[in-house]
Amino acid sequence: MSRDYELIIFDWDGTLMDSAGELIGTLQQAIQDTGLPERTPAQMRELVGLGIQEVLGRLFPELDPARVRDRISRYRRRYGWPRAAPRLFEGAREALVHLGDQGFELAVATGKNRRGLDRAMRATDSKSLFRVTRCADESVPKPAPNMIGDILLRTATEPEAALMVGDTEYDMVMARAAGIDAVAVRCGVHDERRLRRAGAIDVIDDVRALPAWLADG
C-alpha cells in the first residue's frame, strides 16, 4: 500500500470536530419548533455528513422539499445553527499541525455550508491549517465526487497523490468516485464494517493516528 500522498482532504463533522451530537440535537429542536414530523435521533445520525438539503430530503421524502427547506431556512435565520461552541476532537489540531510540518497539503470537503464552516474554523482557530476548503453549498454535495474534483483542480494534485479522511460511507463513496484513496476514522457516526464496505482502505481510531499510519507505509 502506497503512502506517497501529497494532499490530505478531511471531512469536518465527526472527523475533525466532535459535532454529531450537537448537530442531531439542533436539528431535532428545529424540527419540533417548525412543526415538521418527528424523527428519531438514529434516523438523523444516519445522515450526518450530508448537506442539509440532502438530509431534509431523506428525512421527509413524503413532503414538498421546497416547503421543508423554507421552514428550516426561516428557523436558521431567526435562531442560528448550531448554538454550541464548536470544538475539535482532542489532539486533532496537533495532528493537523504535524501533518502540515511534514509537508502535506491539507484541505476540507464538508457537508457544512460555507457560513457554518467559517464559523467553526474561527471558533477553533484552524482556517490557516488548510489550503483549500469546499462546502456543500458551493458544489454538488456528497456522495458526488465534485468537491474532491474541485480541490484536486485547485491544488493541481493528481488523484493518486490525494487521500480522503472521513467518518461516513458518504466520504468513502465520494472518494472512490473521485478516484482517490480513503481512510476512515472510528470516532464518527458509521461503524467500521460499513466504512470498509463503502471503500475505506483502512480504518483508524481518529485523526491523531493518521501521522503514524502515513509513516507506516
PDB file of C-alpha atoms in Angstrom:
ATOM      1  CA  MET A   1       0.000   0.000   0.000  1.00  0.00           C
ATOM      2  CA  SER A   2       1.448   3.341  -1.057  1.00  0.00           C
ATOM      3  CA  ARG A   3       1.631   6.204   1.396  1.00  0.00           C
ATOM      4  CA  ASP A   4       3.085   8.632  -1.136  1.00  0.00           C
ATOM      5  CA  TYR A   5       0.359  11.216  -0.747  1.00  0.00           C
ATOM      6  CA  GLU A   6       0.785  14.945  -1.180  1.00  0.00           C
ATOM      7  CA  LEU A   7      -2.710  16.163  -0.315  1.00  0.00           C
ATOM      8  CA  ILE A   8      -4.973  15.061   2.538  1.00  0.00           C
ATOM      9  CA  ILE A   9      -8.658  16.017   2.337  1.00  0.00           C
ATOM     10  CA  PHE A  10     -10.623  15.902   5.574  1.00  0.00           C
ATOM     11  CA  ASP A  11     -14.306  15.705   6.266  1.00  0.00           C
ATOM     12  CA  TRP A  12     -15.231  18.059   9.118  1.00  0.00           C
ATOM     13  CA  ASP A  13     -18.163  16.886  11.286  1.00  0.00           C
ATOM     14  CA  GLY A  14     -17.361  13.620  13.055  1.00  0.00           C
ATOM     15  CA  THR A  15     -13.819  13.545  11.669  1.00  0.00           C
ATOM     16  CA  LEU A  16     -12.170  16.723  12.933  1.00  0.00           C
ATOM     17  CA  MET A  17     -14.932  18.163  15.063  1.00  0.00           C
ATOM     18  CA  ASP A  18     -16.916  16.398  17.764  1.00  0.00           C
ATOM     19  CA  SER A  19     -20.230  17.661  16.431  1.00  0.00           C
ATOM     20  CA  ALA A  20     -22.583  14.770  15.709  1.00  0.00           C
ATOM     21  CA  GLY A  21     -24.492  15.088  18.990  1.00  0.00           C
ATOM     22  CA  GLU A  22     -24.846  18.845  18.664  1.00  0.00           C
ATOM     23  CA  LEU A  23     -25.988  18.603  15.047  1.00  0.00           C
ATOM     24  CA  ILE A  24     -28.584  15.973  15.873  1.00  0.00           C
ATOM     25  CA  GLY A  25     -29.870  17.902  18.876  1.00  0.00           C
ATOM     26  CA  THR A  26     -30.098  21.166  16.962  1.00  0.00           C
ATOM     27  CA  LEU A  27     -31.875  19.547  14.019  1.00  0.00           C
ATOM     28  CA  GLN A  28     -34.278  17.755  16.346  1.00  0.00           C
ATOM     29  CA  GLN A  29     -35.120  21.060  18.057  1.00  0.00           C
ATOM     30  CA  ALA A  30     -35.618  22.772  14.696  1.00  0.00           C
ATOM     31  CA  ILE A  31     -37.972  20.016  13.531  1.00  0.00           C
ATOM     32  CA  GLN A  32     -40.035  20.298  16.706  1.00  0.00           C
ATOM     33  CA  ASP A  33     -40.157  24.100  16.625  1.00  0.00           C
ATOM     34  CA  THR A  34     -41.197  24.253  12.964  1.00  0.00           C
ATOM     35  CA  GLY A  35     -43.905  21.607  13.257  1.00  0.00           C
ATOM     36  CA  LEU A  36     -42.310  19.048  10.968  1.00  0.00           C
ATOM     37  CA  PRO A  37     -42.988  15.335  11.635  1.00  0.00           C
ATOM     38  CA  GLU A  38     -40.766  13.990  14.408  1.00  0.00           C
ATOM     39  CA  ARG A  39     -37.764  11.846  13.511  1.00  0.00           C
ATOM     40  CA  THR A  40     -35.619   9.742  15.829  1.00  0.00           C
ATOM     41  CA  PRO A  41     -32.001  10.557  16.720  1.00  0.00           C
ATOM     42  CA  ALA A  42     -30.995   7.308  14.974  1.00  0.00           C
ATOM     43  CA  GLN A  43     -32.614   8.479  11.738  1.00  0.00           C
ATOM     44  CA  MET A  44     -30.762  11.777  11.978  1.00  0.00           C
ATOM     45  CA  ARG A  45     -27.431  10.256  12.954  1.00  0.00           C
ATOM     46  CA  GLU A  46     -27.588   8.097   9.839  1.00  0.00           C
ATOM     47  CA  LEU A  47     -27.409  11.246   7.705  1.00  0.00           C
ATOM     48  CA  VAL A  48     -24.666  13.228   9.483  1.00  0.00           C
ATOM     49  CA  GLY A  49     -22.102  14.193   6.866  1.00  0.00           C
ATOM     50  CA  LEU A  50     -24.513  15.019   4.080  1.00  0.00           C
ATOM     51  CA  GLY A  51     -25.514  18.553   3.101  1.00  0.00           C
ATOM     52  CA  ILE A  52     -28.559  19.939   4.892  1.00  0.00           C
ATOM     53  CA  GLN A  53     -30.759  19.840   1.777  1.00  0.00           C
ATOM     54  CA  GLU A  54     -29.941  16.172   1.230  1.00  0.00           C
ATOM     55  CA  VAL A  55     -30.596  15.466   4.916  1.00  0.00           C
ATOM     56  CA  LEU A  56     -34.012  17.103   4.769  1.00  0.00           C
ATOM     57  CA  GLY A  57     -34.891  15.307   1.548  1.00  0.00           C
ATOM     58  CA  ARG A  58     -34.092  11.931   3.076  1.00  0.00           C
ATOM     59  CA  LEU A  59     -35.803  12.651   6.387  1.00  0.00           C
ATOM     60  CA  PHE A  60     -39.018  13.922   4.790  1.00  0.00           C
ATOM     61  CA  PRO A  61     -39.412  12.250   1.364  1.00  0.00           C
ATOM     62  CA  GLU A  62     -43.193  12.479   1.689  1.00  0.00           C
ATOM     63  CA  LEU A  63     -43.204  16.296   1.997  1.00  0.00           C
ATOM     64  CA  ASP A  64     -42.707  19.069  -0.526  1.00  0.00           C
ATOM     65  CA  PRO A  65     -38.942  19.753  -0.466  1.00  0.00           C
ATOM     66  CA  ALA A  66     -39.390  23.489  -1.068  1.00  0.00           C
ATOM     67  CA  ARG A  67     -41.709  23.867   1.943  1.00  0.00           C
ATOM     68  CA  VAL A  68     -39.383  21.886   4.214  1.00  0.00           C
ATOM     69  CA  ARG A  69     -36.372  23.942   3.136  1.00  0.00           C
ATOM     70  CA  ASP A  70     -38.311  27.166   3.663  1.00  0.00           C
ATOM     71  CA  ARG A  71     -39.336  26.207   7.217  1.00  0.00           C
ATOM     72  CA  ILE A  72     -35.797  25.228   8.217  1.00  0.00           C
ATOM     73  CA  SER A  73     -34.253  28.251   6.485  1.00  0.00           C
ATOM     74  CA  ARG A  74     -36.535  30.651   8.346  1.00  0.00           C
ATOM     75  CA  TYR A  75     -35.723  28.890  11.614  1.00  0.00           C
ATOM     76  CA  ARG A  76     -31.983  29.140  10.969  1.00  0.00           C
ATOM     77  CA  ARG A  77     -32.215  32.844  10.103  1.00  0.00           C
ATOM     78  CA  ARG A  78     -34.086  33.509  13.333  1.00  0.00           C
ATOM     79  CA  TYR A  79     -32.177  31.345  15.798  1.00  0.00           C
ATOM     80  CA  GLY A  80     -28.861  30.473  14.155  1.00  0.00           C
ATOM     81  CA  TRP A  81     -27.379  26.988  13.814  1.00  0.00           C
ATOM     82  CA  PRO A  82     -25.747  25.352  15.666  1.00  0.00           C
ATOM     83  CA  ARG A  83     -25.824  27.010  19.087  1.00  0.00           C
ATOM     84  CA  ALA A  84     -22.935  25.292  20.903  1.00  0.00           C
ATOM     85  CA  ALA A  85     -19.339  26.455  20.555  1.00  0.00           C
ATOM     86  CA  PRO A  86     -17.523  24.221  18.042  1.00  0.00           C
ATOM     87  CA  ARG A  87     -14.537  22.237  19.255  1.00  0.00           C
ATOM     88  CA  LEU A  88     -12.113  19.883  17.557  1.00  0.00           C
ATOM     89  CA  PHE A  89     -11.604  16.339  18.748  1.00  0.00           C
ATOM     90  CA  GLU A  90      -8.849  16.058  21.336  1.00  0.00           C
ATOM     91  CA  GLY A  91      -5.472  16.006  19.613  1.00  0.00           C
ATOM     92  CA  ALA A  92      -6.877  16.777  16.156  1.00  0.00           C
ATOM     93  CA  ARG A  93      -5.283  20.202  15.883  1.00  0.00           C
ATOM     94  CA  GLU A  94      -1.886  18.873  16.915  1.00  0.00           C
ATOM     95  CA  ALA A  95      -2.156  16.132  14.292  1.00  0.00           C
ATOM     96  CA  LEU A  96      -3.042  18.675  11.599  1.00  0.00           C
ATOM     97  CA  VAL A  97      -0.126  20.915  12.543  1.00  0.00           C
ATOM     98  CA  HIS A  98       2.208  17.921  12.475  1.00  0.00           C
ATOM     99  CA  LEU A  99       0.989  16.881   9.023  1.00  0.00           C
ATOM    100  CA  GLY A 100       1.488  20.405   7.722  1.00  0.00           C
ATOM    101  CA  ASP A 101       5.002  20.468   9.149  1.00  0.00           C
ATOM    102  CA  GLN A 102       5.649  17.169   7.377  1.00  0.00           C
ATOM    103  CA  GLY A 103       4.888  18.855   4.051  1.00  0.00           C
ATOM    104  CA  PHE A 104       1.369  17.593   3.379  1.00  0.00           C
ATOM    105  CA  GLU A 105      -1.142  19.990   1.898  1.00  0.00           C
ATOM    106  CA  LEU A 106      -4.424  19.892   3.797  1.00  0.00           C
ATOM    107  CA  ALA A 107      -7.956  20.525   2.589  1.00  0.00           C
ATOM    108  CA  VAL A 108     -11.561  20.133   3.756  1.00  0.00           C
ATOM    109  CA  ALA A 109     -14.581  18.719   1.914  1.00  0.00           C
ATOM    110  CA  THR A 110     -17.627  19.039   4.140  1.00  0.00           C
ATOM    111  CA  GLY A 111     -21.385  18.749   4.198  1.00  0.00           C
ATOM    112  CA  LYS A 112     -21.483  22.059   6.077  1.00  0.00           C
ATOM    113  CA  ASN A 113     -22.425  25.232   4.272  1.00  0.00           C
ATOM    114  CA  ARG A 114     -19.806  27.965   3.931  1.00  0.00           C
ATOM    115  CA  ARG A 115     -21.144  30.062   6.786  1.00  0.00           C
ATOM    116  CA  GLY A 116     -21.144  27.057   9.123  1.00  0.00           C
ATOM    117  CA  LEU A 117     -17.608  26.005   8.232  1.00  0.00           C
ATOM    118  CA  ASP A 118     -16.239  29.540   8.525  1.00  0.00           C
ATOM    119  CA  ARG A 119     -17.851  29.833  11.956  1.00  0.00           C
ATOM    120  CA  ALA A 120     -16.347  26.533  13.086  1.00  0.00           C
ATOM    121  CA  MET A 121     -12.909  27.455  11.755  1.00  0.00           C
ATOM    122  CA  ARG A 122     -12.967  30.813  13.521  1.00  0.00           C
ATOM    123  CA  ALA A 123     -14.006  29.191  16.782  1.00  0.00           C
ATOM    124  CA  THR A 124     -11.242  26.569  16.535  1.00  0.00           C
ATOM    125  CA  ASP A 125      -8.599  28.893  15.008  1.00  0.00           C
ATOM    126  CA  SER A 126      -7.952  26.363  12.263  1.00  0.00           C
ATOM    127  CA  LYS A 127      -8.503  28.150   8.947  1.00  0.00           C
ATOM    128  CA  SER A 128      -4.792  28.743   8.375  1.00  0.00           C
ATOM    129  CA  LEU A 129      -4.103  24.990   8.513  1.00  0.00           C
ATOM    130  CA  PHE A 130      -5.907  24.307   5.228  1.00  0.00           C
ATOM    131  CA  ARG A 131      -5.035  25.383   1.720  1.00  0.00           C
ATOM    132  CA  VAL A 132      -8.488  24.758   0.235  1.00  0.00           C
ATOM    133  CA  THR A 133     -11.944  24.168   1.696  1.00  0.00           C
ATOM    134  CA  ARG A 134     -15.114  23.199  -0.150  1.00  0.00           C
ATOM    135  CA  CYS A 135     -18.648  23.158   1.236  1.00  0.00           C
ATOM    136  CA  ALA A 136     -21.918  21.540   0.261  1.00  0.00           C
ATOM    137  CA  ASP A 137     -23.465  24.824  -0.869  1.00  0.00           C
ATOM    138  CA  GLU A 138     -20.561  25.528  -3.243  1.00  0.00           C
ATOM    139  CA  SER A 139     -20.632  22.298  -5.202  1.00  0.00           C
ATOM    140  CA  VAL A 140     -22.630  19.125  -5.736  1.00  0.00           C
ATOM    141  CA  PRO A 141     -22.697  17.669  -2.198  1.00  0.00           C
ATOM    142  CA  LYS A 142     -21.578  14.239  -1.011  1.00  0.00           C
ATOM    143  CA  PRO A 143     -21.543  11.472  -2.055  1.00  0.00           C
ATOM    144  CA  ALA A 144     -20.921  13.006  -5.500  1.00  0.00           C
ATOM    145  CA  PRO A 145     -17.189  13.454  -6.228  1.00  0.00           C
ATOM    146  CA  ASN A 146     -17.416  17.118  -7.236  1.00  0.00           C
ATOM    147  CA  MET A 147     -15.963  18.661  -4.061  1.00  0.00           C
ATOM    148  CA  ILE A 148     -12.899  16.448  -4.318  1.00  0.00           C
ATOM    149  CA  GLY A 149     -12.599  17.199  -8.029  1.00  0.00           C
ATOM    150  CA  ASP A 150     -12.653  20.924  -7.249  1.00  0.00           C
ATOM    151  CA  ILE A 151      -9.955  20.513  -4.613  1.00  0.00           C
ATOM    152  CA  LEU A 152      -7.732  18.427  -6.894  1.00  0.00           C
ATOM    153  CA  LEU A 153      -8.052  21.084  -9.594  1.00  0.00           C
ATOM    154  CA  ARG A 154      -7.321  23.970  -7.236  1.00  0.00           C
ATOM    155  CA  THR A 155      -4.254  22.262  -5.782  1.00  0.00           C
ATOM    156  CA  ALA A 156      -3.046  20.789  -9.103  1.00  0.00           C
ATOM    157  CA  THR A 157      -2.945  17.337  -7.496  1.00  0.00           C
ATOM    158  CA  GLU A 158      -3.271  14.013  -9.309  1.00  0.00           C
ATOM    159  CA  PRO A 159      -5.853  11.634  -7.816  1.00  0.00           C
ATOM    160  CA  GLU A 160      -3.240   9.038  -6.858  1.00  0.00           C
ATOM    161  CA  ALA A 161      -1.475  11.664  -4.711  1.00  0.00           C
ATOM    162  CA  ALA A 162      -4.575  12.519  -2.650  1.00  0.00           C
ATOM    163  CA  LEU A 163      -6.145  10.869   0.394  1.00  0.00           C
ATOM    164  CA  MET A 164      -9.623  11.392   1.854  1.00  0.00           C
ATOM    165  CA  VAL A 165     -10.170  11.045   5.608  1.00  0.00           C
ATOM    166  CA  GLY A 166     -13.745  10.774   6.861  1.00  0.00           C
ATOM    167  CA  ASP A 167     -16.162   9.074   9.223  1.00  0.00           C
ATOM    168  CA  THR A 168     -19.107   8.165   6.968  1.00  0.00           C
ATOM    169  CA  GLU A 169     -19.813   5.956   4.000  1.00  0.00           C
ATOM    170  CA  TYR A 170     -20.611   9.155   2.077  1.00  0.00           C
ATOM    171  CA  ASP A 171     -16.971  10.233   2.437  1.00  0.00           C
ATOM    172  CA  MET A 172     -15.762   6.830   1.249  1.00  0.00           C
ATOM    173  CA  VAL A 173     -18.129   6.744  -1.728  1.00  0.00           C
ATOM    174  CA  MET A 174     -17.195  10.306  -2.678  1.00  0.00           C
ATOM    175  CA  ALA A 175     -13.507   9.427  -2.618  1.00  0.00           C
ATOM    176  CA  ARG A 176     -13.987   6.265  -4.629  1.00  0.00           C
ATOM    177  CA  ALA A 177     -15.993   8.145  -7.258  1.00  0.00           C
ATOM    178  CA  ALA A 178     -13.214  10.743  -7.478  1.00  0.00           C
ATOM    179  CA  GLY A 179     -10.567   8.033  -7.890  1.00  0.00           C
ATOM    180  CA  ILE A 180      -8.669   8.682  -4.664  1.00  0.00           C
ATOM    181  CA  ASP A 181      -7.879   6.542  -1.617  1.00  0.00           C
ATOM    182  CA  ALA A 182      -9.871   6.966   1.574  1.00  0.00           C
ATOM    183  CA  VAL A 183      -9.129   6.177   5.211  1.00  0.00           C
ATOM    184  CA  ALA A 184     -11.944   6.154   7.755  1.00  0.00           C
ATOM    185  CA  VAL A 185     -11.995   7.101  11.423  1.00  0.00           C
ATOM    186  CA  ARG A 186     -13.943   5.211  14.089  1.00  0.00           C
ATOM    187  CA  CYS A 187     -14.775   8.306  16.141  1.00  0.00           C
ATOM    188  CA  GLY A 188     -17.647   9.381  13.889  1.00  0.00           C
ATOM    189  CA  VAL A 189     -21.089   8.094  13.020  1.00  0.00           C
ATOM    190  CA  HIS A 190     -20.691   4.969  10.857  1.00  0.00           C
ATOM    191  CA  ASP A 191     -19.276   1.634  12.010  1.00  0.00           C
ATOM    192  CA  GLU A 192     -16.114   0.008  10.710  1.00  0.00           C
ATOM    193  CA  ARG A 193     -17.830  -2.696   8.688  1.00  0.00           C
ATOM    194  CA  ARG A 194     -19.929  -0.149   6.868  1.00  0.00           C
ATOM    195  CA  LEU A 195     -16.921   2.083   6.222  1.00  0.00           C
ATOM    196  CA  ARG A 196     -14.866  -0.748   4.757  1.00  0.00           C
ATOM    197  CA  ARG A 197     -17.771  -1.904   2.621  1.00  0.00           C
ATOM    198  CA  ALA A 198     -18.057   1.645   1.254  1.00  0.00           C
ATOM    199  CA  GLY A 199     -14.419   1.618   0.150  1.00  0.00           C
ATOM    200  CA  ALA A 200     -12.136   2.558   3.055  1.00  0.00           C
ATOM    201  CA  ILE A 201      -8.661   1.125   2.503  1.00  0.00           C
ATOM    202  CA  ASP A 202      -8.139   1.200   6.278  1.00  0.00           C
ATOM    203  CA  VAL A 203      -9.867   2.355   9.467  1.00  0.00           C
ATOM    204  CA  ILE A 204      -8.056   4.180  12.274  1.00  0.00           C
ATOM    205  CA  ASP A 205      -9.290   5.298  15.674  1.00  0.00           C
ATOM    206  CA  ASP A 206      -9.183   9.028  14.974  1.00  0.00           C
ATOM    207  CA  VAL A 207      -7.140  11.732  13.256  1.00  0.00           C
ATOM    208  CA  ARG A 208      -4.438  11.507  15.930  1.00  0.00           C
ATOM    209  CA  ALA A 209      -3.480   8.130  14.451  1.00  0.00           C
ATOM    210  CA  LEU A 210      -3.101   9.451  10.903  1.00  0.00           C
ATOM    211  CA  PRO A 211       0.552  10.645  11.066  1.00  0.00           C
ATOM    212  CA  ALA A 212       1.674   7.208  12.284  1.00  0.00           C
ATOM    213  CA  TRP A 213      -0.475   5.477   9.660  1.00  0.00           C
ATOM    214  CA  LEU A 214       1.120   7.565   6.914  1.00  0.00           C
ATOM    215  CA  ALA A 215       4.626   6.943   8.246  1.00  0.00           C
ATOM    216  CA  ASP A 216       3.959   3.206   8.442  1.00  0.00           C
ATOM    217  CA  GLY A 217       3.808   2.854   4.683  1.00  0.00           C
TER     218      GLY A 217
END
